[in-house]
mmCIF file of C-alpha atoms in Angstrom:
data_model
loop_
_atom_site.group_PDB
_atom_site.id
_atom_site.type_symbol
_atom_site.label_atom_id
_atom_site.label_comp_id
_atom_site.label_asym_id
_atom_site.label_seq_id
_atom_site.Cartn_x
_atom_site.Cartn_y
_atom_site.Cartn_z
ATOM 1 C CA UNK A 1391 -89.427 71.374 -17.532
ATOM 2 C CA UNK A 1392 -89.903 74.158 -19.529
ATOM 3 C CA UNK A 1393 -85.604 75.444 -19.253
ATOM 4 C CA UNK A 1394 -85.467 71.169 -20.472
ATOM 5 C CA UNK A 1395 -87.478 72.192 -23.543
ATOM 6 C CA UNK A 1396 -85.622 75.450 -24.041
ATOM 7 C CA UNK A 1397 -82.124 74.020 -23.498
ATOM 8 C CA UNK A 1398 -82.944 71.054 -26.104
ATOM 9 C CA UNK A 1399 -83.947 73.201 -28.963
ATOM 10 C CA UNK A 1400 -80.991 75.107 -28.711
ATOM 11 C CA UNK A 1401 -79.264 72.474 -28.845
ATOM 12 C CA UNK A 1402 -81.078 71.464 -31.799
ATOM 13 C CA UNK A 1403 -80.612 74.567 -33.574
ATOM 14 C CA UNK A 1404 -76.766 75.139 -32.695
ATOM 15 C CA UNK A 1405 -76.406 71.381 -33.934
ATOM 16 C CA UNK A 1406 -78.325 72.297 -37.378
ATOM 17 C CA UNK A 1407 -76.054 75.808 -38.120
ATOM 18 C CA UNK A 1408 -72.879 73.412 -37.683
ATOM 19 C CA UNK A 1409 -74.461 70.061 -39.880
ATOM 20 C CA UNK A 1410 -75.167 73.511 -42.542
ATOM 21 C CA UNK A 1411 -71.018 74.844 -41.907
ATOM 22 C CA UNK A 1412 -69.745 71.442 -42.162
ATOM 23 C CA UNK A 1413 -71.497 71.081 -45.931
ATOM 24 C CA UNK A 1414 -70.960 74.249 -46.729
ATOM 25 C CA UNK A 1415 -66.820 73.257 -45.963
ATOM 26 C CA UNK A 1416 -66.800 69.747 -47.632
ATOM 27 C CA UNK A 1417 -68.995 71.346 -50.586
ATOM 28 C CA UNK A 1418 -65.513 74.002 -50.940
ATOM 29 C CA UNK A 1419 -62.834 71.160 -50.659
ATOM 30 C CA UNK A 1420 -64.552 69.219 -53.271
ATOM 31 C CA UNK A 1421 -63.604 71.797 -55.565
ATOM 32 C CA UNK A 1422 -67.392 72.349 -56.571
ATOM 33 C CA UNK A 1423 -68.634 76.106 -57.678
ATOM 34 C CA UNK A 1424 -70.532 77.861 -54.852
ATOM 35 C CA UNK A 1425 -73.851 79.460 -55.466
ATOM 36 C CA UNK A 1426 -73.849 83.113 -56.950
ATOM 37 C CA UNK A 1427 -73.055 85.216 -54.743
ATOM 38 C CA UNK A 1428 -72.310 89.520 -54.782
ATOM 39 C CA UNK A 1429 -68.541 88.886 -55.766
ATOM 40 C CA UNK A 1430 -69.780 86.948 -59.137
ATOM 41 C CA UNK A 1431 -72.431 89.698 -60.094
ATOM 42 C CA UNK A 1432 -73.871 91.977 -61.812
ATOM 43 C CA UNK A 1433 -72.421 90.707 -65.516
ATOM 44 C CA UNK A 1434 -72.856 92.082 -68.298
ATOM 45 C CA UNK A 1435 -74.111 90.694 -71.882
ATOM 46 C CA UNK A 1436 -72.418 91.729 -74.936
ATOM 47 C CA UNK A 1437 -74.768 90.275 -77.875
ATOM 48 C CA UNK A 1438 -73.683 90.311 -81.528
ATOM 49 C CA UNK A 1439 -76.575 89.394 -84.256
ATOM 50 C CA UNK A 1440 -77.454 90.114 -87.569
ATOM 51 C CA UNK A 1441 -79.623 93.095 -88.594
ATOM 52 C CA UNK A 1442 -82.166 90.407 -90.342
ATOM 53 C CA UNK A 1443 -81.476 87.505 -88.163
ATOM 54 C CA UNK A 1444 -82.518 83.909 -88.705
ATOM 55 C CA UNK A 1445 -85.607 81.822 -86.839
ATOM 56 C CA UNK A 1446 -82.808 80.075 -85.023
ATOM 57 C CA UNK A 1447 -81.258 83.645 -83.966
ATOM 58 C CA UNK A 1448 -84.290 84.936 -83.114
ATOM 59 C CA UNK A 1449 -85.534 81.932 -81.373
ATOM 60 C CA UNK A 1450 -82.132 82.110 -79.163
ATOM 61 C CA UNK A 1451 -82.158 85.826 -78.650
ATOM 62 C CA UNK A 1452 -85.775 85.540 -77.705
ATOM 63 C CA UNK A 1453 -85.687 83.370 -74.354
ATOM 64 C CA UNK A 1454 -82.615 85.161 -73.229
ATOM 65 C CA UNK A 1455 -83.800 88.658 -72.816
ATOM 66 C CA UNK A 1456 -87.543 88.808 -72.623
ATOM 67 C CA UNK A 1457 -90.017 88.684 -70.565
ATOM 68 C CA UNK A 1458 -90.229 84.951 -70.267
ATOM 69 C CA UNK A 1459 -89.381 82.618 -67.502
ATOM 70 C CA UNK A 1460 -85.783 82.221 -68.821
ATOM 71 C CA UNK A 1461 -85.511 85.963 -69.208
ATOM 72 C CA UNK A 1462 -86.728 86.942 -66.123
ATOM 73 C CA UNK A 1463 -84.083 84.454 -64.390
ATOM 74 C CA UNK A 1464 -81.171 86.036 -65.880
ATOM 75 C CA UNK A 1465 -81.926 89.323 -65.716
ATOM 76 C CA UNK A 1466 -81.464 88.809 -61.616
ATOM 77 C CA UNK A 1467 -77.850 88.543 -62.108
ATOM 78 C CA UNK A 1468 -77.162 90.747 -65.665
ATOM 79 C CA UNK A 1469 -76.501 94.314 -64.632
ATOM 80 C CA UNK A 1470 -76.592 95.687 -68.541
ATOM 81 C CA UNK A 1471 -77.772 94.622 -72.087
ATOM 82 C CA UNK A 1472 -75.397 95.467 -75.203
ATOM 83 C CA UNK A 1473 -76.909 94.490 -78.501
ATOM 84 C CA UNK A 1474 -74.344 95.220 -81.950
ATOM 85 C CA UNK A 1475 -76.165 94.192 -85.103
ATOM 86 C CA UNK A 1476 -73.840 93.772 -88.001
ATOM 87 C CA UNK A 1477 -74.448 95.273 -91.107
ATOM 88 C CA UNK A 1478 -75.241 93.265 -94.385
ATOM 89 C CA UNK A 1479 -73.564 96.086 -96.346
ATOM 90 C CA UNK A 1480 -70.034 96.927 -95.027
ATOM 91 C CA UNK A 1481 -69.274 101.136 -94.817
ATOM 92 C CA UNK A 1482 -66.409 103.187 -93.965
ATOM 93 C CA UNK A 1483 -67.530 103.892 -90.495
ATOM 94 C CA UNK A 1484 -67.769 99.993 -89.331
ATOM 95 C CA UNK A 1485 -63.999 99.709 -89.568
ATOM 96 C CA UNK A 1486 -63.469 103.350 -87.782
ATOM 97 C CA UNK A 1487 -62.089 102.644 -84.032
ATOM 98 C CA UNK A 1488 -65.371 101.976 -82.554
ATOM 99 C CA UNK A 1489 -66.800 101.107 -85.801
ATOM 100 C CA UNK A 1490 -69.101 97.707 -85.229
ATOM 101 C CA UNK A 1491 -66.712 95.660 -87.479
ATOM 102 C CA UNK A 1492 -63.691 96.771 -86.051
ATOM 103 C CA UNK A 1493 -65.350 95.414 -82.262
ATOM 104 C CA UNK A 1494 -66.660 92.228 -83.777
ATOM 105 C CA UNK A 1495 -62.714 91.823 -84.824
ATOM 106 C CA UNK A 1496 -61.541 92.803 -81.536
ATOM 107 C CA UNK A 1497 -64.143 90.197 -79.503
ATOM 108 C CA UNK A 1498 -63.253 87.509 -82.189
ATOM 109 C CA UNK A 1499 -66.594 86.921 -83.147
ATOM 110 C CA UNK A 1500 -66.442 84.002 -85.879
ATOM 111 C CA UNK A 1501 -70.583 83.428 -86.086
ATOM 112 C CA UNK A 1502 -73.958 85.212 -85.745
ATOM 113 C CA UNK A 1503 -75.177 84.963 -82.397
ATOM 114 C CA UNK A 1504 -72.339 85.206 -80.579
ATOM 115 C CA UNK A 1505 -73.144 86.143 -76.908
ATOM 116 C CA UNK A 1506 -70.039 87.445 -74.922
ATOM 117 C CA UNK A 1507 -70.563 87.854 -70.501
ATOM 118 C CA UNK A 1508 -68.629 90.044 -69.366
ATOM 119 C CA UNK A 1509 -67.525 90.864 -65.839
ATOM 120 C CA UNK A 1510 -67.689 93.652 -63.469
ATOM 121 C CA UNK A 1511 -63.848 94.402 -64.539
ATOM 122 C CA UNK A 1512 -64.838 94.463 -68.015
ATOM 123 C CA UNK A 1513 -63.177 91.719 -69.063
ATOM 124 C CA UNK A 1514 -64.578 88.557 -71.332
ATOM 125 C CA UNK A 1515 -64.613 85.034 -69.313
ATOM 126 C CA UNK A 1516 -67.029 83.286 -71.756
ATOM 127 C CA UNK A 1517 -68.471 82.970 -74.831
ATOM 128 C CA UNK A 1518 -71.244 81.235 -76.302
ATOM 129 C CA UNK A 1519 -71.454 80.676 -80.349
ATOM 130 C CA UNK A 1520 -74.761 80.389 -82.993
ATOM 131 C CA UNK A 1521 -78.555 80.129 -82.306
ATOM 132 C CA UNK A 1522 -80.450 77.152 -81.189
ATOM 133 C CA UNK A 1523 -83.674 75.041 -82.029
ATOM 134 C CA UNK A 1524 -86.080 73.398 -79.996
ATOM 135 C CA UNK A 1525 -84.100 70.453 -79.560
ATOM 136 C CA UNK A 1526 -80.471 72.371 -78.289
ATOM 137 C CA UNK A 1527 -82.450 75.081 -76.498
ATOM 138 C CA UNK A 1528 -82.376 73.889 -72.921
ATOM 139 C CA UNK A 1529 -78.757 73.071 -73.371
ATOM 140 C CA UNK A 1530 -77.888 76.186 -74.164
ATOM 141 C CA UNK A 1531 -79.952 77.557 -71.550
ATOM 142 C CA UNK A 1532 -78.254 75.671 -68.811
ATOM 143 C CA UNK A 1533 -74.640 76.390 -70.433
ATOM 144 C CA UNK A 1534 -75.720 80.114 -69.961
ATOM 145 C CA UNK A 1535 -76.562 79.709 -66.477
ATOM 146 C CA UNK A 1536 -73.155 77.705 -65.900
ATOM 147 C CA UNK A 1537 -71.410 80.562 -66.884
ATOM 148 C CA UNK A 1538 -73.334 82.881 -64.774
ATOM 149 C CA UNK A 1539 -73.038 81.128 -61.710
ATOM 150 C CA UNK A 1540 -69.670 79.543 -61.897
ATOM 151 C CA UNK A 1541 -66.010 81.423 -60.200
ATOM 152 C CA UNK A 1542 -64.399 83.844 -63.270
ATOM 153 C CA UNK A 1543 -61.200 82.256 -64.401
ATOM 154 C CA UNK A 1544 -59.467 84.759 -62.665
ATOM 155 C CA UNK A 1545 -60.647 83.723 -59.362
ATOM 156 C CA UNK A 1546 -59.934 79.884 -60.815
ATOM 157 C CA UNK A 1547 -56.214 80.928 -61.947
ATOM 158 C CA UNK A 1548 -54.869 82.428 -58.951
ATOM 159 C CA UNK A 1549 -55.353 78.943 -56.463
ATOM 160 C CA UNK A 1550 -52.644 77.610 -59.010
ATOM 161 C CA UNK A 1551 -49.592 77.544 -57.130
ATOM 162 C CA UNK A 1552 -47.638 74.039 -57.764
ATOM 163 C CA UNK A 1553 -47.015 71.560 -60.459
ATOM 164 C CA UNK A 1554 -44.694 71.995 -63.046
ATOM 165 C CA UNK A 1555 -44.416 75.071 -65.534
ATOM 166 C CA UNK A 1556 -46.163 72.985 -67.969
ATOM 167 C CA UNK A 1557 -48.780 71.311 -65.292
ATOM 168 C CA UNK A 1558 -49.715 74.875 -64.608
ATOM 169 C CA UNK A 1559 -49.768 76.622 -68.151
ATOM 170 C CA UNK A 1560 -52.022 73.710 -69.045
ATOM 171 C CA UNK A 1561 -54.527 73.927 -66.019
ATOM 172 C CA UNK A 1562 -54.441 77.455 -66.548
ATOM 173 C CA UNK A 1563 -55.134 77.808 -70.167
ATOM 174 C CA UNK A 1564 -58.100 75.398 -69.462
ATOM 175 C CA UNK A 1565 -59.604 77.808 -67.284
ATOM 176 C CA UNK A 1566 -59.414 80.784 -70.060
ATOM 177 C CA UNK A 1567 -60.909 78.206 -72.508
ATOM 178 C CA UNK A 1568 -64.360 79.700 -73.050
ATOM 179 C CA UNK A 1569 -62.881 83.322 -73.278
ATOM 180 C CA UNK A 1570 -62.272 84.036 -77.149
ATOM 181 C CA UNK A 1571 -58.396 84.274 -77.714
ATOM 182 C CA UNK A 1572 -58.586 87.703 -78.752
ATOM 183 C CA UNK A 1573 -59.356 88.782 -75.471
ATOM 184 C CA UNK A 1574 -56.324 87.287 -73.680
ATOM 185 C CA UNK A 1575 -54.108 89.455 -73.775
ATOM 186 C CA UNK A 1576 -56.275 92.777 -73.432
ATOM 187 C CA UNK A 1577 -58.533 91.682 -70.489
ATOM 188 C CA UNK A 1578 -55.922 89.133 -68.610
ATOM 189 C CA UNK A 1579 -52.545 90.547 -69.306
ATOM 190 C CA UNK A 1580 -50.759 89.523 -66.070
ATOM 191 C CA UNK A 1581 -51.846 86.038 -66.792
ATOM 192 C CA UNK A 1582 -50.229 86.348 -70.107
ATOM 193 C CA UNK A 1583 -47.207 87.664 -68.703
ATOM 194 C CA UNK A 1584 -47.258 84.573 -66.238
ATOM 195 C CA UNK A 1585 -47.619 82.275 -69.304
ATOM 196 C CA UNK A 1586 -44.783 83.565 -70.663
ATOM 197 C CA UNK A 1587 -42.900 83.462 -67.485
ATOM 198 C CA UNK A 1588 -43.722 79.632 -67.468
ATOM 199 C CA UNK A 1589 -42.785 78.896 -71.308
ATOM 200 C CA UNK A 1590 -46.392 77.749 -72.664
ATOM 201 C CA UNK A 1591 -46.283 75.721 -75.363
ATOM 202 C CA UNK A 1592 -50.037 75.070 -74.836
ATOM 203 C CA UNK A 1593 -51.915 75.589 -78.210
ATOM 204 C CA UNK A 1594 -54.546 77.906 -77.127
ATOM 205 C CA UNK A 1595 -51.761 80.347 -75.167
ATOM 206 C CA UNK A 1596 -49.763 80.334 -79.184
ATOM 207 C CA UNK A 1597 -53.042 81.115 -80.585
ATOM 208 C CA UNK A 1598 -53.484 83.894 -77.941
ATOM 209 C CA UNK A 1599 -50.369 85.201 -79.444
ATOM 210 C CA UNK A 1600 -51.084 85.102 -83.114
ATOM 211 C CA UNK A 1601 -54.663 86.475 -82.444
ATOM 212 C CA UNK A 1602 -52.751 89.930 -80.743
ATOM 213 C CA UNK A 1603 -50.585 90.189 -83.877
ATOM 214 C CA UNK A 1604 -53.474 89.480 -86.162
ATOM 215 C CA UNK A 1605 -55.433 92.063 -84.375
ATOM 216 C CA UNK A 1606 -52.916 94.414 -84.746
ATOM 217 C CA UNK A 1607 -52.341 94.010 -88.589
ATOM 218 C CA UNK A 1608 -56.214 94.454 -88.353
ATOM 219 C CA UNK A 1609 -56.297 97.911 -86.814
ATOM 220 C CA UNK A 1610 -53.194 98.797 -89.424
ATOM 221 C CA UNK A 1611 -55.593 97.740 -92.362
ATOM 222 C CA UNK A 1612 -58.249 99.777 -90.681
ATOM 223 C CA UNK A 1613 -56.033 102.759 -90.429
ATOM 224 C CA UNK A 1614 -55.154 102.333 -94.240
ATOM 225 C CA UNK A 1615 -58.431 102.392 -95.219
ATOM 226 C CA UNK A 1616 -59.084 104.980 -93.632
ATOM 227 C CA UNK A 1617 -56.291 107.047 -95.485
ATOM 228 C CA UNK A 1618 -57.192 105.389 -98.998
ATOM 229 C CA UNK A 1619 -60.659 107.352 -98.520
ATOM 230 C CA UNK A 1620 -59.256 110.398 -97.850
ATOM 231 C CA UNK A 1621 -56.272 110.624 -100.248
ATOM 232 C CA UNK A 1622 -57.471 113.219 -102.986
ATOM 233 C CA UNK A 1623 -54.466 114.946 -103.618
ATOM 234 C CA UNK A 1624 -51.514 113.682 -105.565
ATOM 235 C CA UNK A 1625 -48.751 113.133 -102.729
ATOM 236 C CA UNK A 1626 -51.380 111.411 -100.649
ATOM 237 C CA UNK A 1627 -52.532 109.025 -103.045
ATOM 238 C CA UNK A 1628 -49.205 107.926 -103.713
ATOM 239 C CA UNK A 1629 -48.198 108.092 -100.430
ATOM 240 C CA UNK A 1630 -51.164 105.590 -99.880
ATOM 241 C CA UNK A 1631 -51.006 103.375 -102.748
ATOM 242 C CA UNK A 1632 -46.789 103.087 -101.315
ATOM 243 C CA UNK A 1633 -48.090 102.229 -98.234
ATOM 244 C CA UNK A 1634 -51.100 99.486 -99.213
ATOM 245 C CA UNK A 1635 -47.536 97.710 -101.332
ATOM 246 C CA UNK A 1636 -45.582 97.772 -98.118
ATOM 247 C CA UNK A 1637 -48.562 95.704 -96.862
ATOM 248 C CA UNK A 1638 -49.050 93.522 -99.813
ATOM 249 C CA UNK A 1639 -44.844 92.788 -99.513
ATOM 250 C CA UNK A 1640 -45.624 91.500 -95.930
ATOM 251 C CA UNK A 1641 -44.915 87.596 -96.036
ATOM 252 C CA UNK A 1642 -47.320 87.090 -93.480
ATOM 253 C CA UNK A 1643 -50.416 88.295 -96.114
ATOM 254 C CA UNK A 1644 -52.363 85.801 -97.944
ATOM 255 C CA UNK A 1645 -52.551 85.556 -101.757
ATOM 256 C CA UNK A 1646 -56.078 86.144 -101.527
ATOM 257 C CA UNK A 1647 -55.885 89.453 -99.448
ATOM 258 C CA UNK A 1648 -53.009 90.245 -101.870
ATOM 259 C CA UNK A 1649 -54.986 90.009 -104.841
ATOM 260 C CA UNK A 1650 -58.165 91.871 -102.331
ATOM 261 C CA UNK A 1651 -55.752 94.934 -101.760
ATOM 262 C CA UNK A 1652 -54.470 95.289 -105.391
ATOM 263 C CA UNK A 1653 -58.200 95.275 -106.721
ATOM 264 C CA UNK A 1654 -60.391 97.073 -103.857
ATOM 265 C CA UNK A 1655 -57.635 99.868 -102.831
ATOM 266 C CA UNK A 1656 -54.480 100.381 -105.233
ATOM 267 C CA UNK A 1657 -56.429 100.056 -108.256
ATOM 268 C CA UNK A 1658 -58.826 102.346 -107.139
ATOM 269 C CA UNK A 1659 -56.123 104.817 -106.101
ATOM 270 C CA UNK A 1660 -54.438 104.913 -109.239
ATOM 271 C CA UNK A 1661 -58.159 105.324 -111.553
ATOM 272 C CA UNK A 1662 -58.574 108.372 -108.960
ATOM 273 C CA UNK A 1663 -55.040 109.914 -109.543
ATOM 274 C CA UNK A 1664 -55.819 109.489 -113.338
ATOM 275 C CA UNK A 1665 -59.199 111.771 -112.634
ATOM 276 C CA UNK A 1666 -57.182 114.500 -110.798
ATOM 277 C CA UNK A 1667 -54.369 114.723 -113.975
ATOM 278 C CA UNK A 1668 -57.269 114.469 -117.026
ATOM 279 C CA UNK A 1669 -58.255 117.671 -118.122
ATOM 280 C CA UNK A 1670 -60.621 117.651 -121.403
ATOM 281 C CA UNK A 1671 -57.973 114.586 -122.427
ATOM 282 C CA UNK A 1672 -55.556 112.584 -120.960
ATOM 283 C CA UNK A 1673 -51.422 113.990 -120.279
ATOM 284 C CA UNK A 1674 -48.708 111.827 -119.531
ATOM 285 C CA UNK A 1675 -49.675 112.164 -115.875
ATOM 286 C CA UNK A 1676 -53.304 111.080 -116.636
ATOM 287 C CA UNK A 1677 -51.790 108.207 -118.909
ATOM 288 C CA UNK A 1678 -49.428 106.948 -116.435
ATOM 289 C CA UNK A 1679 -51.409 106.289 -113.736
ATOM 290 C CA UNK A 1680 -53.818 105.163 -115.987
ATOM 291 C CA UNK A 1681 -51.112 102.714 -117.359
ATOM 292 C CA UNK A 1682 -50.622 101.747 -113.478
ATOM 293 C CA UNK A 1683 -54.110 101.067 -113.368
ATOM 294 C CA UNK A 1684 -54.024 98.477 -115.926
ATOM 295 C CA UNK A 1685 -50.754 96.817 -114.607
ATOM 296 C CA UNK A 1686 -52.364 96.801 -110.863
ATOM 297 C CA UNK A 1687 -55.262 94.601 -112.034
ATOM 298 C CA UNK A 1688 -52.983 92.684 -114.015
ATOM 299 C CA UNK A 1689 -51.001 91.698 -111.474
ATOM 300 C CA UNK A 1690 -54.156 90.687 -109.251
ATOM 301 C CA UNK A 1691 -54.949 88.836 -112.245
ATOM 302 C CA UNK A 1692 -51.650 86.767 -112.252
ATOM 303 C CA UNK A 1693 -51.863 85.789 -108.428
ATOM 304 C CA UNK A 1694 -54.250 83.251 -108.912
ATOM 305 C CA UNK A 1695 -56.151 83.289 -112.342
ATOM 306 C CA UNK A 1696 -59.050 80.850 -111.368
ATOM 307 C CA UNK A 1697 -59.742 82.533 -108.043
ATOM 308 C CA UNK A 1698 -63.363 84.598 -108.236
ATOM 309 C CA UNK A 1699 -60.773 88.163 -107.295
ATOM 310 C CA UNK A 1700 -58.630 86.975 -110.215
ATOM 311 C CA UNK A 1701 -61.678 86.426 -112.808
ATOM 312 C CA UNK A 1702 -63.040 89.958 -111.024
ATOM 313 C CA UNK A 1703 -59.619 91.400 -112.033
ATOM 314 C CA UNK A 1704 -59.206 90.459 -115.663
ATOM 315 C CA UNK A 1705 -63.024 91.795 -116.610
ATOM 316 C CA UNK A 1706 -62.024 95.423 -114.880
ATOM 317 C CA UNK A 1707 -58.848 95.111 -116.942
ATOM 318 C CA UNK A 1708 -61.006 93.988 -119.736
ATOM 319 C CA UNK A 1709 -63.842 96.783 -119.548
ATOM 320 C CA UNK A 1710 -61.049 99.603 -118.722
ATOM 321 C CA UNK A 1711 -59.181 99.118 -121.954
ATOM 322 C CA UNK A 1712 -62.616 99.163 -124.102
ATOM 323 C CA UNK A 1713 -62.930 102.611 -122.208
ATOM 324 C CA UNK A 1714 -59.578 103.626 -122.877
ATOM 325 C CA UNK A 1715 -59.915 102.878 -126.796
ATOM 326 C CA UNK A 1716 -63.116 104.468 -126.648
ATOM 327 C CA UNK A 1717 -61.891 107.518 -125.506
ATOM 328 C CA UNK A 1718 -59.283 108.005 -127.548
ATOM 329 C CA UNK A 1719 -61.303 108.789 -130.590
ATOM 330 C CA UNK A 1720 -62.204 111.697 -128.670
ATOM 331 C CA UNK A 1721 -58.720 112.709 -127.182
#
């Protein structure tokens, strides 16, 4: 009686581990995410906020790394915090290579909070965008924890093996869809390479593309910046200001950051040449590049009069030549 008993609840038991299998399977082919497991863990949370942030920034920032219920669920499967704050006032060193406005460029952040996971590989595979109120909280909360506990796109991209070229681009570009564009090509390049392979014409994949040129006009900005605060000599303030017009000649740069360049760089450039050539008065060299001065912000000026750079433009012109008069009773 008692081998009956034994035999039947192993039976049980054996019959219970299969009925478990057997879901486990069907809960696979139905193409559903499977819990979190080791492979999908520890993330990491890249967090960019202001330096005086809002009560909906703060309220967002506040349930997602605290103490709090919400907190302490997440911070099972986050292996490391990164907080950047941006600056309200913009200095040299934020543009520098690791400067915190040359990252936020690089991540594509377009709004304060922007929370960026990141996987174990280092690579961006979502993003979530602006703070939240009592009413959007819990949505956001869950969206969070969708992300978390959800396959990378990686692991999504590579069980695409038929369809057409343009079946797959667009089933693959769907599963990079939360990562910011910016990041496509750095953190998923053989993907890109495969998207090229295939002839995308998907939207997001020619975004992908002009974000990675953008960027790169970005950096060379940076660079020039860079340059334009250390020029102090002669040769390398011209060499700068020659450089900044090879920019501005680029068809590919707006009016406005035309008329940005001429006023906050080349115009600048030429007033400091004009300090290194005066001497107790102004010399032909002093008067020249002061003369370039003048034309610079002209020229900024004539790009689009009614445009707040333009107005900026013709009161420095304005104010420079009152200067210039003024001076002359003394030269």
């Amino acid at each position: 009686m008692v081998m009956l008993v034994i035999s039947e609840l192993r039976f049980a038991v054996y019959k219970c581990l299969w009925a478990i299998l057997l879901l486990l399977i069907c809960f696979c082919c139905q193409g559903k995410a499977m819990p979190l497991t080791s492979s999908f863990s520890p993330i990491k949370i890249r967090i960019y906020c202001s330096q005086n942030p809002i009560p909906a920034e703060s309220l967002w920032l506040s349930h997602i790394n605290s103490d709090k219920q919400e907190g302490k669920i997440l911070s099972k499967f986050i292996k490391e915090w990164e907080t950047i704050r941006v600056p309200e006032t913009v200095s040299r060193e934020d543009w520098q290579p690791n400067g915190v406005l040359m990252k936020a460029a690089e991540d594509g952040i377009r709004c304060l909070p922007t929370i960026l996971l990141v996987d174990k590989k280092n690579r961006v595979f979502a993003r979530i965008e602006g703070g939240a109120n009592q009413e959007n909280l819990e949505a956001k909360l869950a969206l969070l924890h969708y992300f978390i506990i959800n396959p990378r796109p990686v692991s999504c991209i590579n069980r695409i093996k038929t369809g057409s070229s343009q079946s797959q681009s667009k089933l693959i570009c769907s599963y990079l869809s939360h990562v910011p564009v910016e990041r496509w090509y750095v953190d998923y390049p053989r993907t890109m390479r495969r998207l090229e392979k295939l002839e995308s014409q998907d939207k997001a994949f020619i975004l992908a593309k002009e974000a990675r040129l953008r960027l790169a006009k970005v950096k060379q900005t940076a660079q020039l910046i860079q340059q334009a605060f250390d020029a102090h000599k002669p040769d390398e303030i011209l060499h700068c200001i020659d450089l900044w017009r090879k920019k501005i000649d680029d068809p590919c740069t707006s009016l406005e950051d035309k008329q940005r360049f001429l006023l906050a760089f080349i115009h600048p450039l030429w007033i400091r040449l004009e300090a290194y050539h005066y001497n107790g008065g102004h010399e032909p060299a002093s008067e020249e590049a002061f003369s370039q001065a003048i034309k610079t912000l002209e020229e900024a000026r004539d790009l689009d009069t009614s445009s707040p750079l333009g107005k900026r433009a013709d009161y420095l012109r304005e104010e420079l030549r009152k200067a210039r008069l003024s001076a002359a009773k003394y030269d």
